[in-house]
XYZ file of C-alpha atoms in Angstrom:
735
model
C 40.658 -94.865 17.685
C 42.564 -91.637 18.007
C 40.916 -90.371 14.807
C 37.515 -91.423 16.145
C 38.184 -89.679 19.428
C 39.269 -86.601 17.609
C 36.131 -86.802 15.491
C 33.996 -87.454 18.590
C 35.687 -84.609 20.391
C 35.116 -82.408 17.426
C 31.507 -83.515 17.200
C 31.051 -83.071 20.959
C 32.681 -79.686 20.789
C 30.525 -78.788 17.874
C 27.422 -79.989 19.720
C 28.506 -78.091 22.839
C 29.100 -74.959 20.836
C 25.803 -75.460 19.058
C 23.951 -76.079 22.344
C 25.522 -73.075 24.013
C 24.746 -70.994 20.967
C 21.109 -72.091 21.013
C 20.912 -71.368 24.731
C 22.486 -67.937 24.329
C 20.245 -67.138 21.421
C 17.160 -68.233 23.332
C 18.067 -66.267 26.481
C 19.073 -63.225 24.415
C 15.822 -63.336 22.493
C 13.883 -63.647 25.718
C 15.774 -60.757 27.319
C 15.354 -58.562 24.257
C 11.672 -59.452 24.020
C 11.177 -58.571 27.666
C 13.021 -55.279 27.300
C 11.083 -54.489 24.142
C 7.794 -55.281 25.868
C 8.586 -52.895 28.720
C 9.796 -50.281 26.279
C 6.579 -50.618 24.291
C 4.592 -50.376 27.521
C 6.419 -47.181 28.529
C 5.953 -45.716 25.072
C 2.248 -46.553 25.170
C 1.868 -44.888 28.599
C 3.746 -41.773 27.465
C 1.859 -41.605 24.142
C -1.483 -42.028 25.904
C -0.466 -39.365 28.416
C 0.549 -36.952 25.635
C -2.674 -37.603 23.662
C -4.696 -36.872 26.790
C -2.757 -33.629 27.331
C -3.166 -32.674 23.638
C -6.930 -33.163 23.869
C -7.056 -30.928 26.974
C -5.005 -28.278 25.124
C -7.378 -28.492 22.135
C -10.303 -28.110 24.529
C -8.606 -25.001 25.981
C -7.752 -23.479 22.541
C -11.261 -24.067 21.175
C -12.854 -22.470 24.260
C -10.636 -19.368 23.979
C -11.065 -19.074 20.203
C -14.861 -19.347 20.555
C -15.115 -16.775 23.349
C -12.725 -14.292 21.692
C -14.045 -14.513 18.097
C -17.646 -15.737 18.734
C -16.986 -18.039 15.760
C -18.809 -21.392 16.216
C -16.177 -23.026 13.959
C -13.889 -23.215 16.994
C -16.398 -25.593 18.675
C -15.319 -28.383 16.311
C -12.133 -28.801 18.334
C -14.124 -28.590 21.603
C -16.515 -31.373 20.579
C -13.671 -33.501 19.198
C -11.671 -33.171 22.429
C -14.725 -33.760 24.658
C -15.477 -36.987 22.779
C -11.857 -38.217 22.955
C -11.154 -37.529 26.618
C -13.202 -40.406 28.231
C -11.620 -43.026 25.948
C -8.109 -41.634 26.490
C -8.598 -41.485 30.285
C -9.784 -45.128 30.371
C -6.842 -46.247 28.245
C -4.310 -44.520 30.518
C -5.921 -46.087 33.618
C -5.672 -49.518 31.999
C -2.001 -49.123 31.112
C -0.930 -48.213 34.681
C -3.284 -50.557 36.528
C -0.365 -52.900 37.393
C 1.480 -50.089 39.247
C -0.426 -48.642 42.266
C 1.822 -45.581 42.547
C 1.349 -44.684 38.909
C -2.349 -45.469 39.128
C -2.716 -42.842 41.899
C -0.814 -40.273 39.821
C -3.057 -40.976 36.818
C -6.146 -40.668 39.009
C -4.958 -37.244 40.236
C -4.284 -36.178 36.644
C -7.732 -37.288 35.420
C -9.430 -35.535 38.357
C -7.639 -32.262 37.428
C -8.611 -32.702 33.747
C -12.243 -33.341 34.596
C -12.348 -30.218 36.784
C -10.896 -28.151 33.920
C -13.317 -29.786 31.461
C -16.248 -28.886 33.708
C -15.170 -25.222 33.720
C -14.742 -25.235 29.923
C -18.204 -26.771 29.518
C -19.702 -23.900 31.530
C -17.881 -21.288 29.448
C -18.892 -22.890 26.129
C -22.494 -23.301 27.309
C -22.643 -19.608 28.205
C -21.183 -18.658 24.803
C -23.640 -20.930 22.962
C -26.444 -19.256 24.855
C -25.174 -15.928 23.524
C -23.924 -14.667 26.912
C -20.300 -14.089 25.922
C -19.860 -11.589 28.757
C -20.638 -14.349 31.281
C -18.365 -16.708 29.354
C -15.473 -14.223 29.555
C -16.104 -13.652 33.267
C -16.023 -17.398 33.955
C -12.944 -17.760 31.776
C -11.103 -14.926 33.599
C -12.143 -16.171 37.038
C -11.435 -19.826 36.388
C -7.660 -19.579 36.865
C -7.314 -21.476 33.610
C -3.587 -20.825 33.353
C -2.954 -22.271 36.848
C -5.198 -25.273 36.198
C -3.439 -26.021 32.910
C -0.036 -25.727 34.565
C -1.226 -28.195 37.258
C -2.423 -30.595 34.570
C 0.903 -30.376 32.736
C 2.797 -30.937 36.010
C 0.715 -34.046 36.814
C 1.213 -35.332 33.262
C 4.969 -34.774 33.602
C 4.927 -36.805 36.851
C 3.286 -39.745 35.070
C 5.876 -39.536 32.297
C 8.753 -39.283 34.799
C 7.507 -42.268 36.827
C 7.182 -44.403 33.743
C 10.672 -43.434 32.558
C 12.102 -44.223 36.010
C 10.447 -47.642 35.996
C 11.767 -48.277 32.499
C 15.307 -47.345 33.610
C 15.225 -49.814 36.516
C 13.988 -52.593 34.232
C 16.634 -51.702 31.689
C 19.389 -52.036 34.330
C 18.141 -55.515 35.268
C 18.050 -56.540 31.654
C 21.597 -55.302 31.152
C 22.841 -57.420 34.082
C 21.336 -60.490 32.470
C 22.915 -59.507 29.209
C 26.328 -59.190 30.929
C 26.057 -62.774 32.193
C 25.113 -63.906 28.771
C 28.091 -61.988 27.453
C 30.466 -64.107 29.592
C 28.977 -67.260 28.162
C 29.174 -65.746 24.771
C 32.916 -65.161 25.212
C 33.427 -68.870 25.844
C 31.526 -69.673 22.724
C 33.581 -67.005 20.919
C 36.846 -68.713 21.918
C 35.598 -71.958 20.490
C 34.637 -70.158 17.324
C 37.982 -68.323 17.124
C 39.258 -70.587 14.419
C 36.245 -69.897 12.286
C 36.566 -66.202 12.999
C 40.188 -66.228 11.829
C 39.068 -67.383 8.438
C 36.204 -64.972 8.595
C 38.578 -62.098 9.390
C 40.465 -62.763 6.212
C 37.230 -62.484 4.301
C 36.153 -59.471 6.359
C 39.447 -57.714 5.656
C 38.706 -57.850 1.967
C 35.140 -56.727 2.551
C 36.433 -53.985 4.840
C 38.593 -52.526 2.100
C 35.538 -52.408 -0.113
C 33.483 -50.861 2.702
C 36.106 -48.151 3.317
C 35.922 -47.154 -0.313
C 32.120 -47.098 -0.141
C 32.174 -45.033 3.068
C 34.607 -42.509 1.527
C 32.334 -42.158 -1.460
C 29.284 -41.769 0.813
C 31.068 -39.128 2.918
C 31.951 -37.158 -0.200
C 28.342 -37.295 -1.344
C 27.161 -36.303 2.169
C 29.548 -33.330 2.207
C 28.231 -32.200 -1.177
C 24.660 -32.542 0.082
C 25.530 -30.555 3.228
C 27.120 -27.793 1.162
C 24.122 -27.673 -1.154
C 21.786 -27.617 1.852
C 23.759 -24.766 3.456
C 23.642 -22.783 0.217
C 19.913 -23.396 -0.157
C 19.279 -22.341 3.436
C 21.357 -19.168 3.008
C 19.467 -18.237 -0.165
C 16.136 -19.018 1.488
C 16.903 -16.822 4.496
C 18.569 -13.948 2.595
C 16.194 -13.664 -0.339
C 14.269 -10.363 -0.471
C 11.423 -12.215 -2.164
C 8.808 -13.874 0.027
C 9.332 -17.665 0.035
C 7.019 -20.313 1.482
C 6.955 -24.125 1.538
C 3.651 -25.988 1.970
C 3.288 -29.677 2.803
C 0.274 -31.548 1.453
C -1.168 -33.696 4.200
C -4.250 -35.903 4.531
C -4.898 -35.779 0.818
C -5.912 -32.118 0.446
C -4.698 -30.250 3.534
C -2.068 -27.558 2.959
C 0.238 -27.033 5.948
C 2.951 -24.361 6.283
C 6.300 -26.167 6.449
C 8.466 -23.054 6.387
C 8.611 -19.409 5.304
C 11.617 -17.142 4.993
C 12.332 -14.076 7.184
C 11.263 -11.594 4.476
C 7.789 -13.167 4.290
C 7.492 -13.384 8.074
C 8.400 -9.692 8.411
C 5.840 -8.625 5.826
C 3.090 -10.676 7.487
C 4.261 -9.485 10.930
C 4.391 -13.018 12.331
C 7.045 -15.270 13.879
C 7.839 -18.277 11.662
C 7.570 -20.728 14.557
C 3.993 -19.585 15.177
C 2.811 -20.641 11.718
C 4.946 -23.697 10.952
C 2.885 -26.867 11.090
C -0.422 -25.010 10.841
C -2.903 -25.426 8.023
C -3.687 -22.492 5.746
C -7.376 -22.507 6.685
C -6.398 -22.043 10.348
C -4.235 -18.997 9.621
C -6.409 -16.924 7.258
C -10.014 -15.734 7.052
C -12.257 -18.347 5.390
C -12.812 -16.383 2.170
C -9.102 -15.676 1.648
C -8.109 -19.222 2.590
C -10.665 -20.714 0.193
C -9.261 -18.673 -2.712
C -5.681 -19.708 -1.950
C -6.565 -23.391 -1.531
C -8.346 -23.331 -4.901
C -5.156 -21.909 -6.420
C -3.022 -24.587 -4.720
C -5.287 -27.283 -6.143
C -4.852 -25.845 -9.643
C -1.045 -25.913 -9.252
C -1.160 -29.465 -7.907
C -3.491 -30.684 -10.654
C -1.546 -28.998 -13.458
C 1.800 -30.244 -12.207
C 3.505 -27.063 -13.436
C 4.362 -23.655 -11.888
C 1.637 -21.003 -12.122
C 2.322 -17.247 -11.973
C -0.295 -14.817 -10.681
C -0.587 -11.107 -9.830
C -3.025 -9.791 -7.227
C -3.578 -6.923 -4.827
C -3.441 -8.048 -1.194
C -5.433 -5.924 1.274
C -5.089 -5.803 5.052
C -1.280 -5.829 5.281
C 0.480 -3.751 8.003
C 1.726 -1.176 5.470
C -1.494 -1.020 3.464
C -2.583 -2.901 0.341
C 0.248 -4.228 -1.822
C 0.516 -5.730 -5.287
C 2.129 -9.184 -5.256
C 3.412 -11.226 -8.175
C 3.761 -14.870 -7.173
C 4.836 -18.180 -8.639
C 3.723 -21.460 -7.052
C 5.456 -24.676 -8.113
C 4.693 -28.343 -7.290
C 7.378 -30.670 -5.870
C 7.253 -34.436 -6.451
C 8.590 -37.080 -4.067
C 10.507 -40.241 -5.006
C 7.243 -41.902 -6.040
C 6.400 -39.054 -8.440
C 3.554 -37.772 -6.245
C 3.176 -34.031 -5.560
C 3.539 -33.796 -1.796
C 4.791 -30.192 -1.448
C 4.326 -26.770 -3.004
C 6.995 -24.067 -3.085
C 5.976 -20.451 -3.601
C 7.901 -17.255 -4.312
C 6.183 -13.888 -3.952
C 7.620 -10.563 -5.111
C 6.245 -7.199 -3.976
C 5.866 -5.179 -7.180
C 3.768 -2.386 -5.683
C 6.388 0.287 -6.351
C 6.862 -0.907 -9.925
C 3.112 -0.960 -10.588
C 2.682 2.504 -9.136
C 5.646 3.770 -11.144
C 4.035 2.376 -14.292
C 0.752 4.068 -13.372
C 2.579 7.359 -12.777
C 4.337 6.980 -16.125
C 1.022 6.371 -17.901
C -0.512 9.374 -16.151
C 2.508 11.454 -17.062
C 2.341 10.371 -20.699
C -1.386 11.102 -20.794
C -0.835 14.528 -19.226
C 1.991 15.251 -21.646
C -0.216 14.304 -24.615
C -3.076 16.492 -23.358
C -0.623 19.302 -22.627
C 0.904 19.156 -26.105
C -2.511 19.057 -27.733
C -3.854 21.899 -25.598
C -0.717 23.989 -25.909
C -0.659 23.549 -29.666
C -4.224 24.726 -29.982
C -4.219 27.382 -27.251
C -1.793 29.843 -28.828
C -3.531 30.247 -32.183
C -7.021 29.804 -30.751
C -6.538 32.478 -28.093
C -5.042 34.848 -30.683
C -8.185 34.358 -32.755
C -10.362 34.896 -29.689
C -8.426 38.088 -28.924
C -9.173 39.385 -32.395
C -12.841 38.483 -31.983
C -13.161 39.854 -28.452
C -11.145 43.007 -29.100
C -13.166 43.932 -32.156
C -16.438 43.126 -30.382
C -15.513 45.543 -27.581
C -14.550 48.177 -30.139
C -18.009 47.763 -31.672
C -19.657 48.621 -28.365
C -19.629 52.367 -29.030
C -21.131 51.813 -32.483
C -24.261 50.024 -31.221
C -25.113 52.427 -28.422
C -28.837 53.097 -28.522
C -29.479 49.885 -30.471
C -30.935 47.325 -27.981
C -30.890 44.462 -30.454
C -27.311 45.189 -31.451
C -26.214 45.486 -27.809
C -27.906 42.155 -26.996
C -26.170 40.423 -29.856
C -22.856 42.022 -28.936
C -23.290 40.894 -25.330
C -24.057 37.314 -26.460
C -21.014 37.288 -28.733
C -18.774 38.481 -25.906
C -20.239 35.811 -23.643
C -19.437 33.146 -26.240
C -15.869 34.408 -26.605
C -15.402 34.391 -22.826
C -16.785 30.845 -22.549
C -14.417 29.661 -25.289
C -11.511 31.295 -23.472
C -12.598 29.694 -20.215
C -12.623 26.240 -21.807
C -9.073 26.748 -23.043
C -7.921 27.928 -19.597
C -9.555 24.892 -17.977
C -7.818 22.512 -20.366
C -4.483 24.203 -19.729
C -5.117 23.964 -15.990
C -5.837 20.242 -16.160
C -2.759 19.690 -18.337
C -0.742 21.692 -15.768
C 0.269 24.205 -18.455
C -1.422 27.334 -17.092
C 0.958 30.143 -16.101
C 0.913 30.435 -12.312
C 2.031 33.434 -10.285
C 2.650 31.768 -6.905
C 3.304 33.847 -3.810
C 3.921 33.136 -0.163
C 0.446 33.746 1.263
C -1.596 33.040 4.343
C -4.924 31.695 3.096
C -6.899 32.623 6.220
C -7.695 36.085 4.835
C -8.571 34.720 1.399
C -11.038 32.156 2.755
C -12.624 34.668 5.131
C -13.024 37.220 2.338
C -14.657 34.601 0.087
C -17.446 33.847 2.553
C -19.744 36.652 1.326
C -18.970 35.828 -2.319
C -19.892 32.164 -1.739
C -23.154 33.100 0.003
C -24.183 35.375 -2.880
C -23.171 32.770 -5.466
C -24.805 29.731 -3.834
C -28.048 31.364 -2.763
C -30.026 31.488 0.457
C -30.944 27.784 0.409
C -27.337 26.803 1.184
C -25.766 27.704 4.515
C -22.088 28.615 4.184
C -19.686 28.156 7.069
C -15.969 28.920 7.061
C -13.604 27.486 9.676
C -10.040 28.819 9.892
C -7.661 27.190 12.360
C -5.436 29.329 14.536
C -1.701 29.502 13.863
C -2.194 28.769 10.170
C 1.043 28.223 8.232
C 1.946 30.130 5.091
C 1.876 28.352 1.754
C 3.161 28.950 -1.767
C 0.312 29.220 -4.250
C -1.318 31.462 -6.816
C -4.035 33.240 -4.773
C -6.255 33.736 -7.826
C -6.121 30.029 -8.643
C -6.849 29.072 -5.013
C -9.913 31.290 -5.104
C -10.963 29.802 -8.444
C -10.523 26.242 -7.090
C -12.666 26.939 -4.003
C -15.335 28.558 -6.163
C -15.389 25.579 -8.549
C -15.778 23.163 -5.629
C -18.534 25.322 -4.148
C -20.451 25.373 -7.442
C -20.207 21.586 -7.701
C -21.457 21.326 -4.115
C -24.418 23.583 -4.954
C -25.401 21.285 -7.825
C -25.223 18.318 -5.412
C -27.632 20.066 -2.992
C -30.687 20.978 -5.155
C -32.877 21.232 -2.057
C -30.380 23.213 -0.021
C -27.907 22.163 2.636
C -24.660 23.198 4.253
C -21.295 24.022 2.696
C -18.273 24.103 5.013
C -14.932 25.511 3.953
C -12.239 24.584 6.455
C -8.597 25.525 6.351
C -6.034 24.088 8.740
C -2.483 22.771 9.043
C -1.835 19.145 8.125
C 1.030 16.664 7.984
C 1.167 13.726 5.575
C 3.467 10.964 6.799
C 5.327 8.135 5.083
C 2.509 5.641 5.713
C -0.033 7.859 3.939
C 2.383 8.547 1.082
C 2.813 4.803 0.465
C -0.923 4.288 0.005
C -1.678 7.516 -1.891
C -0.383 8.403 -5.323
C 1.939 11.293 -6.254
C 2.314 12.743 -2.788
C 5.486 13.719 -0.927
C 5.471 13.344 2.867
C 5.689 16.663 4.671
C 3.743 19.621 6.059
C 0.850 21.166 4.169
C -1.943 23.703 4.474
C -5.203 21.866 3.917
C -8.376 23.339 2.423
C -11.405 21.069 2.943
C -14.686 21.819 1.140
C -17.546 19.719 2.526
C -21.176 19.567 1.440
C -24.225 17.682 2.701
C -25.388 16.785 -0.770
C -26.182 13.641 -2.707
C -22.651 12.200 -2.585
C -21.286 9.933 -5.269
C -20.631 6.261 -5.918
C -17.138 4.753 -5.953
C -17.300 4.487 -9.745
C -18.066 8.188 -10.146
C -15.519 9.204 -7.502
C -12.793 7.332 -9.396
C -13.399 9.464 -12.528
C -14.334 12.926 -11.221
C -10.965 14.458 -12.094
C -11.041 13.252 -15.709
C -11.508 16.089 -18.246
C -14.995 16.257 -19.787
C -16.389 13.684 -17.327
C -19.634 14.935 -15.797
C -22.755 13.441 -14.255
C -24.814 16.476 -15.231
C -27.251 16.435 -18.131
C -26.215 17.739 -21.556
C -25.630 21.451 -21.566
C -25.351 21.657 -17.782
C -21.602 21.305 -17.430
C -18.355 20.807 -19.332
C -16.755 18.386 -16.896
C -13.693 20.617 -16.621
C -14.253 22.230 -13.211
C -12.780 19.483 -11.036
C -10.139 18.616 -13.617
C -8.991 22.246 -13.534
C -8.765 22.078 -9.730
C -6.818 18.835 -10.006
C -4.361 20.306 -12.509
C -3.807 23.464 -10.434
C -3.097 21.427 -7.276
C -0.662 19.102 -9.026
C 1.065 22.016 -10.760
C 1.463 23.623 -7.305
C 3.217 20.474 -5.991
C 0.217 19.739 -3.825
C -2.121 16.823 -3.251
C -5.882 16.411 -3.615
C -8.128 13.729 -2.142
C -11.882 13.235 -2.358
C -14.149 11.405 0.105
C -17.806 10.790 -0.624
C -20.706 8.691 0.521
C -24.030 8.412 -1.301
C -26.798 10.420 0.427
C -24.338 11.780 3.017
C -22.227 14.292 1.105
C -18.727 14.893 -0.226
C -15.472 16.324 1.094
C -12.656 17.475 -1.177
C -9.321 18.094 0.562
C -6.604 20.184 -1.086
C -3.096 20.063 0.388
C -0.739 22.918 -0.580
C 2.932 22.827 0.534
C 3.859 24.778 3.645
C 6.211 27.739 3.297
C 8.437 29.016 6.105
C 8.956 32.364 4.353
C 7.192 35.584 5.302
C 3.913 36.367 3.558
C 4.112 38.448 0.375
C 1.462 41.145 0.266
C -0.396 41.277 -3.047
C -1.234 44.590 -4.659
C -4.931 44.914 -5.410
C -5.995 45.804 -8.921
C -7.705 49.148 -9.267
C -11.464 48.882 -9.713
C -11.592 52.022 -11.809
C -8.229 52.751 -13.443
C -7.339 56.455 -13.567
C -7.411 58.206 -16.891
C -3.995 58.205 -18.554
C -1.900 61.332 -18.450
C -1.738 63.325 -21.618
C 0.782 61.857 -23.958
C 1.296 58.520 -22.168
C 2.589 56.161 -24.845
C 2.348 52.390 -25.108
C 4.678 50.449 -27.423
C 2.654 47.511 -28.815
C 4.816 44.638 -30.148
C 2.710 41.967 -31.894
C 3.396 39.942 -35.039
C -0.278 39.148 -35.787
C -1.690 42.155 -37.635
C -5.299 41.575 -36.587
C -4.339 41.106 -32.934
C -2.111 44.193 -32.990
C -4.825 46.335 -34.564
C -7.359 45.197 -31.962
C -4.959 46.006 -29.127
C -4.133 49.449 -30.575
C -7.841 50.158 -30.964
C -8.467 49.324 -27.296
C -5.582 51.560 -26.179
C -6.840 54.421 -28.346
C -10.290 54.161 -26.736
C -8.625 54.101 -23.294
C -6.841 57.393 -24.100
C -3.322 56.156 -24.678
C -1.031 57.005 -27.560
C 0.247 53.864 -29.307
C 3.411 52.923 -31.136
C 3.326 49.693 -33.164
C 5.990 47.144 -34.073
C 5.507 43.743 -35.763
C 8.631 42.206 -34.156
C 11.410 42.773 -31.626
C 13.862 44.287 -34.184
C 11.382 46.999 -35.219
C 10.466 47.674 -31.595
C 14.128 48.203 -30.612
C 14.548 50.719 -33.410
C 11.642 52.734 -31.975
C 13.209 52.572 -28.521
C 16.588 53.676 -29.881
C 14.938 56.572 -31.777
C 14.203 58.258 -28.453
C 10.413 58.175 -28.620
C 8.614 58.589 -25.284
C 7.555 55.145 -24.055
C 5.708 54.692 -20.748
C 5.080 50.922 -21.084
C 5.966 48.134 -23.489
C 3.090 45.757 -24.263
C 4.602 42.739 -26.097
C 3.578 39.306 -27.233
C 5.739 36.487 -25.852
C 5.961 34.311 -28.960
C 7.201 36.239 -31.998
C 9.260 35.451 -35.087
C 12.754 36.793 -35.536
C 16.282 36.272 -34.237
C 15.765 38.181 -30.973
C 14.145 36.184 -28.208
C 11.479 37.763 -26.022
C 13.586 37.729 -22.837
C 16.558 39.238 -24.650
C 14.299 41.929 -26.089
C 12.977 42.781 -22.626
C 16.510 43.016 -21.149
C 17.657 45.296 -23.964
C 14.643 47.575 -23.476
C 15.366 47.744 -19.730
C 19.020 48.553 -20.449
C 18.064 51.430 -22.745
C 15.025 52.636 -20.767
C 15.497 51.720 -17.096
C 12.266 51.629 -15.111
C 9.958 51.275 -18.132
C 7.501 48.488 -17.214
C 6.925 45.599 -19.592
C 3.591 43.781 -19.793
C 3.684 40.443 -21.620
C 0.739 38.831 -23.333
C 0.263 35.442 -24.962
C -2.354 32.946 -26.010
C -0.032 30.244 -24.613
C 3.640 30.263 -23.752
C 5.626 27.216 -22.759
C 9.019 28.347 -21.523
C 9.932 31.869 -22.597
C 8.834 33.545 -19.336
C 7.443 30.467 -17.510
C 9.469 27.700 -15.897
C 7.989 24.702 -14.108
C 4.575 26.239 -14.790
C 5.365 29.447 -12.869
C 5.977 32.987 -14.063
C 9.554 34.123 -13.624
C 10.174 36.667 -10.874
C 9.351 40.239 -11.871
C 7.370 39.164 -14.964
C 3.855 40.524 -15.578
C 1.538 38.647 -17.910
C -2.026 39.167 -19.147
C -3.288 36.117 -20.983
C -5.209 36.293 -24.244
C -8.026 36.852 -24.781
C -8.157 39.811 -22.421
C -10.934 42.340 -21.889
C -10.397 46.041 -22.393
C -11.186 46.725 -18.733
C -8.606 44.146 -17.581
C -6.000 45.622 -19.887
C -6.724 49.098 -18.575
C -6.268 47.978 -14.937
C -2.987 46.168 -15.591
C -1.459 49.052 -17.548
C -2.580 51.639 -15.001
C -1.164 49.550 -12.139
C 2.217 49.004 -13.815
C 2.635 52.637 -14.843
C 1.646 53.821 -11.367
C 3.965 51.333 -9.563
C 6.604 50.072 -12.009
C 8.227 46.848 -10.889
C 11.742 45.584 -11.209
C 13.022 44.600 -14.593
C 12.182 41.087 -15.764
């Protein structure tokens, strides 16, 4: 009996425990279900409220985008929001119908939304009718900001009321749960025996769990460290980094971009995160990028590209980018990661290097040819001039002599133009104020261009001084004027303007080979035919010309280009077909005082009796031609084939009024050393150098050394006479 009672008691206890357990489970399930139902109801009200507010915001954004940009594409959002609002309003009314207070709040909210929607409809209707001015007026006068703030406030009230109601229901549910907890404790006491056994098992499981948790924490710490490192690299990288999420099958959304990229694009990262590429960029640019993203996604491998990006805050830049796909756990590409590097400076440096190498090649070729070629031309020209007295009275002979001289001069001009383009011509720069030069050229330009072209010169007040070779400046302006004349076959206007100018860092970044600073600008503008972009890109190339055969060498503009670059200046050309061309030359400003230039004598005086010129020239034919010219000019000549022989004549005590010497000669004595030794023995005796081409004996950085006088071969007898007469009359300092 006792055993049966014990069994019955055990069974009864077991049944009691089971019954109480079932009851507790049932009541707990009911309580949880009720709480979950109210929670779901609150979430549904809040979600519906937020969807309604999002639709109103989309309505607002579409209206503003349409009015500001006049782009009908913004109306997609307007129509989508207008269609969604009635359904969303009805749903929100249904959800709060059981609560009169909330129902009144929702009614107030919907009334405010409908008033705002009515105003938006009027604005969009005006814009669709083409009256964007009326649309803007309505938009400005509609107090849209205040109305939207009211709508948000009413929506917040609905959300707050629903949360308050949920809190009160949650408190009631917790009280029920507390009662159930008391009953549960009684059941727990009954089940204590079973729990004791369970604790033994749990203790073993707990030891295993502790080990698992320690392992998980170690892994989590490693992941956190890796994440911190990745974030630091992402934020500190000078390259432009971007992460794109792929949503809705083929929609590319900005997930993140690093500070370097945001700074270059001049945007705040939070303004672009979560926005699709097509919403951030113009349609044409976005379409090109999306096509590239599709290629990366389809190929499944990184793709590297290089492109020039226009429209950036600092001007167009050259970007080299790599875009790589990222696969998720299922092996599907759901993200793209891109790295962009700005290689503009490297590309421009490579272009400058290529230009420099090309210029060096042209310079070496030209320099190699110029010396011997100009020596030959000097022989030809000198002997032709010496023949002039022999063909007096012979018209046919004089005509042929004149034509031969013209051919020699044209050949010499071609060589000078090539040297100018290659930046190898010897310059004699001075500190000058170009206002006088431009003013004095006005009459020359009018005579040269003819009556059909009106010439106007404009000189700004307070013009700065500049460092330049005045003769080359004059030649550059004349070359530009002649090109302008050819572009105005039916006449027109030529304007030569000279003014002060400053080129800043922004301009220097977009232009090539220019140093920021202050310049004197010469602008030559015509009203001629203009030129296409293709022609404009090549006008400074040597031998490039748009004129017919025999009408031009294509060296005029290239010579101007070479002179400007050799003078550390900058040149830019602007042209539009049928509207004319402007060429702007920028020469560096000088803060030094202007150096007055001695004018060459038009008619050199006859030499004094016995004036002697020492001619030092290693080429026999060139020396004989020079001596012949001097004899005809009335000078007495001494000859020497090299510096050693010339010094012996100087040491012998012969009268010498001027030394006329070639720059490049054989022998152990260099030209500069020879000149210094002559000056030491004969102080005050002027020295006139001559050369077909000299690279560095008396020229450095393309400029004649101070105190050096040079007449380039081939020279005319009249030019030689003027230079000698000037130097003997006003001898300069020793070279």
